[in-house]
Amino acid sequence: MVSSITATHPQNPPALPAFAAFSGVLACAGLPIYIHAPKFFVDTYGVSLTALGTVLLGLRLIDLVQDPLFGWLSERTRSHRATMVAGAVAVMAASMIALFAVTPPIAPLWWFALALTGLFSAFSFLTISFYAQGVVAASTSPGGHLQLAAWRETGALIGVCLAAIAPAVLLFVTDKPFALFAYSFAALCAVAWIVMRVQWTGGGVQSESGLGPVLKDPLARKLLLIALLNATPVAVTSTLFLFFVESRLGAPGWEGQFLLLFFVCAALTAPLLGTAAQRFGARPSLLMGMALSILAFGFAATLGTGDLLAFGIICALSGAALGADMTLLPAIFSRRLAVIAPSAGSAFGLWSFVSKFTLAFAAGLLLPTLERSGFVAGADNDAQALWVLTLLYAVIPCFLKLLALGLLWATPVLED
């Protein structure tokens, strides 16, 4: 049953830089962890790829139940959202320190699992609450959902850039770059909380609770499926990126530069894509971005040892395409939620689960497959193992992205 009780909306337009700052810190605990954590535990503690992939997939099975519950909790505690967010930020920061800066007091694989459970649980609750707050804030933003999304996702991309290259840069400062990264992240968490603290309000319209509004809405269901298909290629390439650069391109030490190029191009194009979406529509702009991603990344399958310039071009173009994925698809989903479920908490529990499941699915499936092919990180691998690495890294993502593009093409989306 839909309630007609209306809560208080924020009286002033949202502080968009605050949303960008918080999004940037939050993004540091998402995608970069799937890039860094598996290889860190392989190199430092000798944990097998199969074991790490199994743990990551198992954690996402927990999310299947946990994320919708976090959505429900976010809705029910809206009047205390600032306090709830503060607690989750503290847990996220402490878990990052445990993951990278603390020598495991128990078996490294179990410590990996425990630290990631705390990190991703806090990340889930914060993501759900943050995006739900964005639906409320967009109602008072002159540019609506697209303007807020442009600021928010640009901040996220900057955060991803910093987190992706931080360990490589910090290696020039200390012989324990991941530990310094973890402590720096904790400090940034405190700063992000301070600048965002007055933005947490319980505004919005009290709508039908739970997942019902989303699951009953055909368009929302299609958007979730598109998000699943569209995010999986990024998850696949993120999981295998370090191994591809080191072993297929034969370029150990270049990982940081390529990651920086990829995410900087994404961050630079995100505001431009927001402007293009306001002029031409979010759906056409997103379709163009997806097509660019397929066109650019398809060439990665042809690369071999020493093809650094070609891979750099691919990173730049595919990074630009990522800006469309991260900016426009969440804006389209948020716009739909503003119509069917303004409180949005449970709905973003589903969105959070879809986003993280793709990363864990990629790790849980691809890392064991790669290991069974005979691939060994940092070793001289034979042609068969390198072919499997290329197939998983370059060919499968293009196929999945093509499916997502086709579904979006067939899905009508109302523009503002």
JSON list of N, CA, C and O in Angstrom, two decimals, residues 364-405:
[
{"chain": "A", "resi": 364, "resn": "GLY", "atom": "N", "xyz": [35.06, -15.05, -9.27]},
{"chain": "A", "resi": 364, "resn": "GLY", "atom": "CA", "xyz": [34.79, -16.43, -8.91]},
{"chain": "A", "resi": 364, "resn": "GLY", "atom": "C", "xyz": [34.84, -17.39, -10.08]},
{"chain": "A", "resi": 364, "resn": "GLY", "atom": "O", "xyz": [35.17, -18.57, -9.91]},
{"chain": "A", "resi": 365, "resn": "LEU", "atom": "N", "xyz": [34.52, -16.92, -11.27]},
{"chain": "A", "resi": 365, "resn": "LEU", "atom": "CA", "xyz": [34.52, -17.78, -12.44]},
{"chain": "A", "resi": 365, "resn": "LEU", "atom": "C", "xyz": [35.83, -17.71, -13.21]},
{"chain": "A", "resi": 365, "resn": "LEU", "atom": "O", "xyz": [36.39, -18.74, -13.61]},
{"chain": "A", "resi": 366, "resn": "LEU", "atom": "N", "xyz": [36.35, -16.50, -13.39]},
{"chain": "A", "resi": 366, "resn": "LEU", "atom": "CA", "xyz": [37.49, -16.33, -14.28]},
{"chain": "A", "resi": 366, "resn": "LEU", "atom": "C", "xyz": [38.82, -16.72, -13.65]},
{"chain": "A", "resi": 366, "resn": "LEU", "atom": "O", "xyz": [39.68, -17.30, -14.32]},
{"chain": "A", "resi": 367, "resn": "LEU", "atom": "N", "xyz": [39.02, -16.37, -12.39]},
{"chain": "A", "resi": 367, "resn": "LEU", "atom": "CA", "xyz": [40.31, -16.69, -11.76]},
{"chain": "A", "resi": 367, "resn": "LEU", "atom": "C", "xyz": [40.55, -18.20, -11.70]},
{"chain": "A", "resi": 367, "resn": "LEU", "atom": "O", "xyz": [41.64, -18.67, -12.06]},
{"chain": "A", "resi": 368, "resn": "PRO", "atom": "N", "xyz": [39.57, -19.02, -11.27]},
{"chain": "A", "resi": 368, "resn": "PRO", "atom": "CA", "xyz": [39.81, -20.46, -11.32]},
{"chain": "A", "resi": 368, "resn": "PRO", "atom": "C", "xyz": [39.99, -20.99, -12.75]},
{"chain": "A", "resi": 368, "resn": "PRO", "atom": "O", "xyz": [40.82, -21.87, -12.99]},
{"chain": "A", "resi": 369, "resn": "THR", "atom": "N", "xyz": [39.23, -20.45, -13.71]},
{"chain": "A", "resi": 369, "resn": "THR", "atom": "CA", "xyz": [39.38, -20.87, -15.11]},
{"chain": "A", "resi": 369, "resn": "THR", "atom": "C", "xyz": [40.79, -20.57, -15.61]},
{"chain": "A", "resi": 369, "resn": "THR", "atom": "O", "xyz": [41.42, -21.39, -16.29]},
{"chain": "A", "resi": 370, "resn": "LEU", "atom": "N", "xyz": [41.27, -19.39, -15.27]},
{"chain": "A", "resi": 370, "resn": "LEU", "atom": "CA", "xyz": [42.61, -18.99, -15.69]},
{"chain": "A", "resi": 370, "resn": "LEU", "atom": "C", "xyz": [43.67, -19.90, -15.06]},
{"chain": "A", "resi": 370, "resn": "LEU", "atom": "O", "xyz": [44.61, -20.34, -15.74]},
{"chain": "A", "resi": 371, "resn": "GLU", "atom": "N", "xyz": [43.49, -20.22, -13.80]},
{"chain": "A", "resi": 371, "resn": "GLU", "atom": "CA", "xyz": [44.46, -21.08, -13.12]},
{"chain": "A", "resi": 371, "resn": "GLU", "atom": "C", "xyz": [44.44, -22.50, -13.71]},
{"chain": "A", "resi": 371, "resn": "GLU", "atom": "O", "xyz": [45.49, -23.12, -13.88]},
{"chain": "A", "resi": 372, "resn": "ARG", "atom": "N", "xyz": [43.25, -23.00, -14.04]},
{"chain": "A", "resi": 372, "resn": "ARG", "atom": "CA", "xyz": [43.15, -24.35, -14.62]},
{"chain": "A", "resi": 372, "resn": "ARG", "atom": "C", "xyz": [43.79, -24.42, -16.01]},
{"chain": "A", "resi": 372, "resn": "ARG", "atom": "O", "xyz": [44.18, -25.50, -16.46]},
{"chain": "A", "resi": 373, "resn": "SER", "atom": "N", "xyz": [43.90, -23.28, -16.68]},
{"chain": "A", "resi": 373, "resn": "SER", "atom": "CA", "xyz": [44.54, -23.28, -18.00]},
{"chain": "A", "resi": 373, "resn": "SER", "atom": "C", "xyz": [46.06, -23.41, -17.91]},
{"chain": "A", "resi": 373, "resn": "SER", "atom": "O", "xyz": [46.74, -23.55, -18.93]},
{"chain": "A", "resi": 374, "resn": "GLY", "atom": "N", "xyz": [46.57, -23.37, -16.68]},
{"chain": "A", "resi": 374, "resn": "GLY", "atom": "CA", "xyz": [48.01, -23.44, -16.48]},
{"chain": "A", "resi": 374, "resn": "GLY", "atom": "C", "xyz": [48.67, -22.10, -16.25]},
{"chain": "A", "resi": 374, "resn": "GLY", "atom": "O", "xyz": [49.90, -22.02, -16.09]},
{"chain": "A", "resi": 375, "resn": "PHE", "atom": "N", "xyz": [47.87, -21.04, -16.20]},
{"chain": "A", "resi": 375, "resn": "PHE", "atom": "CA", "xyz": [48.42, -19.71, -16.02]},
{"chain": "A", "resi": 375, "resn": "PHE", "atom": "C", "xyz": [48.96, -19.55, -14.60]},
{"chain": "A", "resi": 375, "resn": "PHE", "atom": "O", "xyz": [48.31, -19.94, -13.62]},
{"chain": "A", "resi": 376, "resn": "VAL", "atom": "N", "xyz": [50.15, -18.95, -14.49]},
{"chain": "A", "resi": 376, "resn": "VAL", "atom": "CA", "xyz": [50.77, -18.64, -13.21]},
{"chain": "A", "resi": 376, "resn": "VAL", "atom": "C", "xyz": [51.18, -17.18, -13.22]},
{"chain": "A", "resi": 376, "resn": "VAL", "atom": "O", "xyz": [51.90, -16.74, -14.12]},
{"chain": "A", "resi": 377, "resn": "ALA", "atom": "N", "xyz": [50.69, -16.41, -12.25]},
{"chain": "A", "resi": 377, "resn": "ALA", "atom": "CA", "xyz": [50.99, -14.98, -12.20]},
{"chain": "A", "resi": 377, "resn": "ALA", "atom": "C", "xyz": [52.49, -14.75, -12.06]},
{"chain": "A", "resi": 377, "resn": "ALA", "atom": "O", "xyz": [53.15, -15.36, -11.21]},
{"chain": "A", "resi": 378, "resn": "GLY", "atom": "N", "xyz": [53.03, -13.87, -12.90]},
{"chain": "A", "resi": 378, "resn": "GLY", "atom": "CA", "xyz": [54.44, -13.50, -12.82]},
{"chain": "A", "resi": 378, "resn": "GLY", "atom": "C", "xyz": [55.40, -14.49, -13.43]},
{"chain": "A", "resi": 378, "resn": "GLY", "atom": "O", "xyz": [56.62, -14.27, -13.40]},
{"chain": "A", "resi": 379, "resn": "ALA", "atom": "N", "xyz": [54.89, -15.59, -14.00]},
{"chain": "A", "resi": 379, "resn": "ALA", "atom": "CA", "xyz": [55.77, -16.62, -14.58]},
{"chain": "A", "resi": 379, "resn": "ALA", "atom": "C", "xyz": [55.74, -16.53, -16.10]},
{"chain": "A", "resi": 379, "resn": "ALA", "atom": "O", "xyz": [54.97, -15.78, -16.70]},
{"chain": "A", "resi": 380, "resn": "ASP", "atom": "N", "xyz": [56.61, -17.32, -16.74]},
{"chain": "A", "resi": 380, "resn": "ASP", "atom": "CA", "xyz": [56.58, -17.43, -18.19]},
{"chain": "A", "resi": 380, "resn": "ASP", "atom": "C", "xyz": [55.50, -18.45, -18.57]},
{"chain": "A", "resi": 380, "resn": "ASP", "atom": "O", "xyz": [55.67, -19.66, -18.38]},
{"chain": "A", "resi": 381, "resn": "ASN", "atom": "N", "xyz": [54.39, -17.95, -19.09]},
{"chain": "A", "resi": 381, "resn": "ASN", "atom": "CA", "xyz": [53.27, -18.82, -19.42]},
{"chain": "A", "resi": 381, "resn": "ASN", "atom": "C", "xyz": [53.32, -19.25, -20.87]},
{"chain": "A", "resi": 381, "resn": "ASN", "atom": "O", "xyz": [53.82, -18.53, -21.74]},
{"chain": "A", "resi": 382, "resn": "ASP", "atom": "N", "xyz": [52.78, -20.45, -21.14]},
{"chain": "A", "resi": 382, "resn": "ASP", "atom": "CA", "xyz": [52.80, -20.95, -22.51]},
{"chain": "A", "resi": 382, "resn": "ASP", "atom": "C", "xyz": [51.69, -20.29, -23.33]},
{"chain": "A", "resi": 382, "resn": "ASP", "atom": "O", "xyz": [50.86, -19.54, -22.82]},
{"chain": "A", "resi": 383, "resn": "ALA", "atom": "N", "xyz": [51.69, -20.59, -24.63]},
{"chain": "A", "resi": 383, "resn": "ALA", "atom": "CA", "xyz": [50.76, -19.95, -25.56]},
{"chain": "A", "resi": 383, "resn": "ALA", "atom": "C", "xyz": [49.30, -20.26, -25.21]},
{"chain": "A", "resi": 383, "resn": "ALA", "atom": "O", "xyz": [48.42, -19.42, -25.36]},
{"chain": "A", "resi": 384, "resn": "GLN", "atom": "N", "xyz": [49.02, -21.48, -24.73]},
{"chain": "A", "resi": 384, "resn": "GLN", "atom": "CA", "xyz": [47.66, -21.87, -24.39]},
{"chain": "A", "resi": 384, "resn": "GLN", "atom": "C", "xyz": [47.12, -21.03, -23.23]},
{"chain": "A", "resi": 384, "resn": "GLN", "atom": "O", "xyz": [45.99, -20.51, -23.28]},
{"chain": "A", "resi": 385, "resn": "ALA", "atom": "N", "xyz": [47.93, -20.86, -22.20]},
{"chain": "A", "resi": 385, "resn": "ALA", "atom": "CA", "xyz": [47.50, -20.07, -21.04]},
{"chain": "A", "resi": 385, "resn": "ALA", "atom": "C", "xyz": [47.29, -18.61, -21.43]},
{"chain": "A", "resi": 385, "resn": "ALA", "atom": "O", "xyz": [46.32, -17.97, -20.99]},
{"chain": "A", "resi": 386, "resn": "LEU", "atom": "N", "xyz": [48.16, -18.06, -22.26]},
{"chain": "A", "resi": 386, "resn": "LEU", "atom": "CA", "xyz": [48.01, -16.67, -22.70]},
{"chain": "A", "resi": 386, "resn": "LEU", "atom": "C", "xyz": [46.80, -16.50, -23.60]},
{"chain": "A", "resi": 386, "resn": "LEU", "atom": "O", "xyz": [46.14, -15.45, -23.57]},
{"chain": "A", "resi": 387, "resn": "TRP", "atom": "N", "xyz": [46.50, -17.52, -24.41]},
{"chain": "A", "resi": 387, "resn": "TRP", "atom": "CA", "xyz": [45.30, -17.45, -25.25]},
{"chain": "A", "resi": 387, "resn": "TRP", "atom": "C", "xyz": [44.04, -17.42, -24.40]},
{"chain": "A", "resi": 387, "resn": "TRP", "atom": "O", "xyz": [43.11, -16.66, -24.67]},
{"chain": "A", "resi": 388, "resn": "VAL", "atom": "N", "xyz": [44.00, -18.23, -23.34]},
{"chain": "A", "resi": 388, "resn": "VAL", "atom": "CA", "xyz": [42.85, -18.23, -22.43]},
{"chain": "A", "resi": 388, "resn": "VAL", "atom": "C", "xyz": [42.73, -16.86, -21.75]},
{"chain": "A", "resi": 388, "resn": "VAL", "atom": "O", "xyz": [41.62, -16.32, -21.61]},
{"chain": "A", "resi": 389, "resn": "LEU", "atom": "N", "xyz": [43.85, -16.30, -21.34]},
{"chain": "A", "resi": 389, "resn": "LEU", "atom": "CA", "xyz": [43.83, -14.97, -20.71]},
{"chain": "A", "resi": 389, "resn": "LEU", "atom": "C", "xyz": [43.25, -13.93, -21.66]},
{"chain": "A", "resi": 389, "resn": "LEU", "atom": "O", "xyz": [42.40, -13.11, -21.28]},
{"chain": "A", "resi": 390, "resn": "THR", "atom": "N", "xyz": [43.67, -13.96, -22.92]},
{"chain": "A", "resi": 390, "resn": "THR", "atom": "CA", "xyz": [43.15, -13.01, -23.91]},
{"chain": "A", "resi": 390, "resn": "THR", "atom": "C", "xyz": [41.66, -13.23, -24.16]},
{"chain": "A", "resi": 390, "resn": "THR", "atom": "O", "xyz": [40.89, -12.27, -24.27]},
{"chain": "A", "resi": 391, "resn": "LEU", "atom": "N", "xyz": [41.25, -14.49, -24.27]},
{"chain": "A", "resi": 391, "resn": "LEU", "atom": "CA", "xyz": [39.84, -14.80, -24.49]},
{"chain": "A", "resi": 391, "resn": "LEU", "atom": "C", "xyz": [38.97, -14.25, -23.36]},
{"chain": "A", "resi": 391, "resn": "LEU", "atom": "O", "xyz": [37.94, -13.60, -23.59]},
{"chain": "A", "resi": 392, "resn": "LEU", "atom": "N", "xyz": [39.40, -14.48, -22.13]},
{"chain": "A", "resi": 392, "resn": "LEU", "atom": "CA", "xyz": [38.62, -14.03, -20.98]},
{"chain": "A", "resi": 392, "resn": "LEU", "atom": "C", "xyz": [38.64, -12.52, -20.85]},
{"chain": "A", "resi": 392, "resn": "LEU", "atom": "O", "xyz": [37.62, -11.90, -20.51]},
{"chain": "A", "resi": 393, "resn": "TYR", "atom": "N", "xyz": [39.78, -11.91, -21.13]},
{"chain": "A", "resi": 393, "resn": "TYR", "atom": "CA", "xyz": [39.95, -10.48, -20.91]},
{"chain": "A", "resi": 393, "resn": "TYR", "atom": "C", "xyz": [39.31, -9.63, -22.00]},
{"chain": "A", "resi": 393, "resn": "TYR", "atom": "O", "xyz": [38.72, -8.58, -21.72]},
{"chain": "A", "resi": 394, "resn": "ALA", "atom": "N", "xyz": [39.38, -10.07, -23.26]},
{"chain": "A", "resi": 394, "resn": "ALA", "atom": "CA", "xyz": [38.99, -9.21, -24.38]},
{"chain": "A", "resi": 394, "resn": "ALA", "atom": "C", "xyz": [37.75, -9.66, -25.13]},
{"chain": "A", "resi": 394, "resn": "ALA", "atom": "O", "xyz": [36.94, -8.82, -25.54]},
{"chain": "A", "resi": 395, "resn": "VAL", "atom": "N", "xyz": [37.58, -10.95, -25.35]},
{"chain": "A", "resi": 395, "resn": "VAL", "atom": "CA", "xyz": [36.50, -11.43, -26.21]},
{"chain": "A", "resi": 395, "resn": "VAL", "atom": "C", "xyz": [35.17, -11.49, -25.46]},
{"chain": "A", "resi": 395, "resn": "VAL", "atom": "O", "xyz": [34.14, -10.97, -25.94]},
{"chain": "A", "resi": 396, "resn": "ILE", "atom": "N", "xyz": [35.16, -12.12, -24.31]},
{"chain": "A", "resi": 396, "resn": "ILE", "atom": "CA", "xyz": [33.92, -12.26, -23.54]},
{"chain": "A", "resi": 396, "resn": "ILE", "atom": "C", "xyz": [33.31, -10.90, -23.18]},
{"chain": "A", "resi": 396, "resn": "ILE", "atom": "O", "xyz": [32.09, -10.72, -23.30]},
{"chain": "A", "resi": 397, "resn": "PRO", "atom": "N", "xyz": [34.10, -9.90, -22.73]},
{"chain": "A", "resi": 397, "resn": "PRO", "atom": "CA", "xyz": [33.50, -8.60, -22.42]},
{"chain": "A", "resi": 397, "resn": "PRO", "atom": "C", "xyz": [32.78, -7.97, -23.61]},
{"chain": "A", "resi": 397, "resn": "PRO", "atom": "O", "xyz": [31.71, -7.36, -23.44]},
{"chain": "A", "resi": 398, "resn": "CYS", "atom": "N", "xyz": [33.33, -8.09, -24.81]},
{"chain": "A", "resi": 398, "resn": "CYS", "atom": "CA", "xyz": [32.68, -7.51, -25.98]},
{"chain": "A", "resi": 398, "resn": "CYS", "atom": "C", "xyz": [31.34, -8.18, -26.26]},
{"chain": "A", "resi": 398, "resn": "CYS", "atom": "O", "xyz": [30.36, -7.52, -26.62]},
{"chain": "A", "resi": 399, "resn": "PHE", "atom": "N", "xyz": [31.28, -9.48, -26.09]},
{"chain": "A", "resi": 399, "resn": "PHE", "atom": "CA", "xyz": [30.03, -10.20, -26.31]},
{"chain": "A", "resi": 399, "resn": "PHE", "atom": "C", "xyz": [28.96, -9.76, -25.30]},
{"chain": "A", "resi": 399, "resn": "PHE", "atom": "O", "xyz": [27.80, -9.52, -25.67]},
{"chain": "A", "resi": 400, "resn": "LEU", "atom": "N", "xyz": [29.34, -9.64, -24.03]},
{"chain": "A", "resi": 400, "resn": "LEU", "atom": "CA", "xyz": [28.39, -9.22, -23.00]},
{"chain": "A", "resi": 400, "resn": "LEU", "atom": "C", "xyz": [27.92, -7.78, -23.23]},
{"chain": "A", "resi": 400, "resn": "LEU", "atom": "O", "xyz": [26.74, -7.46, -23.05]},
{"chain": "A", "resi": 401, "resn": "LYS", "atom": "N", "xyz": [28.84, -6.93, -23.61]},
{"chain": "A", "resi": 401, "resn": "LYS", "atom": "CA", "xyz": [28.48, -5.54, -23.87]},
{"chain": "A", "resi": 401, "resn": "LYS", "atom": "C", "xyz": [27.52, -5.43, -25.05]},
{"chain": "A", "resi": 401, "resn": "LYS", "atom": "O", "xyz": [26.60, -4.60, -25.05]},
{"chain": "A", "resi": 402, "resn": "LEU", "atom": "N", "xyz": [27.71, -6.28, -26.05]},
{"chain": "A", "resi": 402, "resn": "LEU", "atom": "CA", "xyz": [26.81, -6.29, -27.20]},
{"chain": "A", "resi": 402, "resn": "LEU", "atom": "C", "xyz": [25.40, -6.71, -26.79]},
{"chain": "A", "resi": 402, "resn": "LEU", "atom": "O", "xyz": [24.40, -6.14, -27.27]},
{"chain": "A", "resi": 403, "resn": "LEU", "atom": "N", "xyz": [25.28, -7.66, -25.88]},
{"chain": "A", "resi": 403, "resn": "LEU", "atom": "CA", "xyz": [23.97, -8.05, -25.37]},
{"chain": "A", "resi": 403, "resn": "LEU", "atom": "C", "xyz": [23.31, -6.89, -24.64]},
{"chain": "A", "resi": 403, "resn": "LEU", "atom": "O", "xyz": [22.10, -6.64, -24.80]},
{"chain": "A", "resi": 404, "resn": "ALA", "atom": "N", "xyz": [24.08, -6.18, -23.82]},
{"chain": "A", "resi": 404, "resn": "ALA", "atom": "CA", "xyz": [23.53, -5.04, -23.08]},
{"chain": "A", "resi": 404, "resn": "ALA", "atom": "C", "xyz": [23.06, -3.96, -24.03]},
{"chain": "A", "resi": 404, "resn": "ALA", "atom": "O", "xyz": [22.00, -3.35, -23.84]},
{"chain": "A", "resi": 405, "resn": "LEU", "atom": "N", "xyz": [23.85, -3.69, -25.06]},
{"chain": "A", "resi": 405, "resn": "LEU", "atom": "CA", "xyz": [23.49, -2.67, -26.04]},
{"chain": "A", "resi": 405, "resn": "LEU", "atom": "C", "xyz": [22.18, -3.04, -26.74]},
{"chain": "A", "resi": 405, "resn": "LEU", "atom": "O", "xyz": [21.29, -2.18, -26.93]}
]
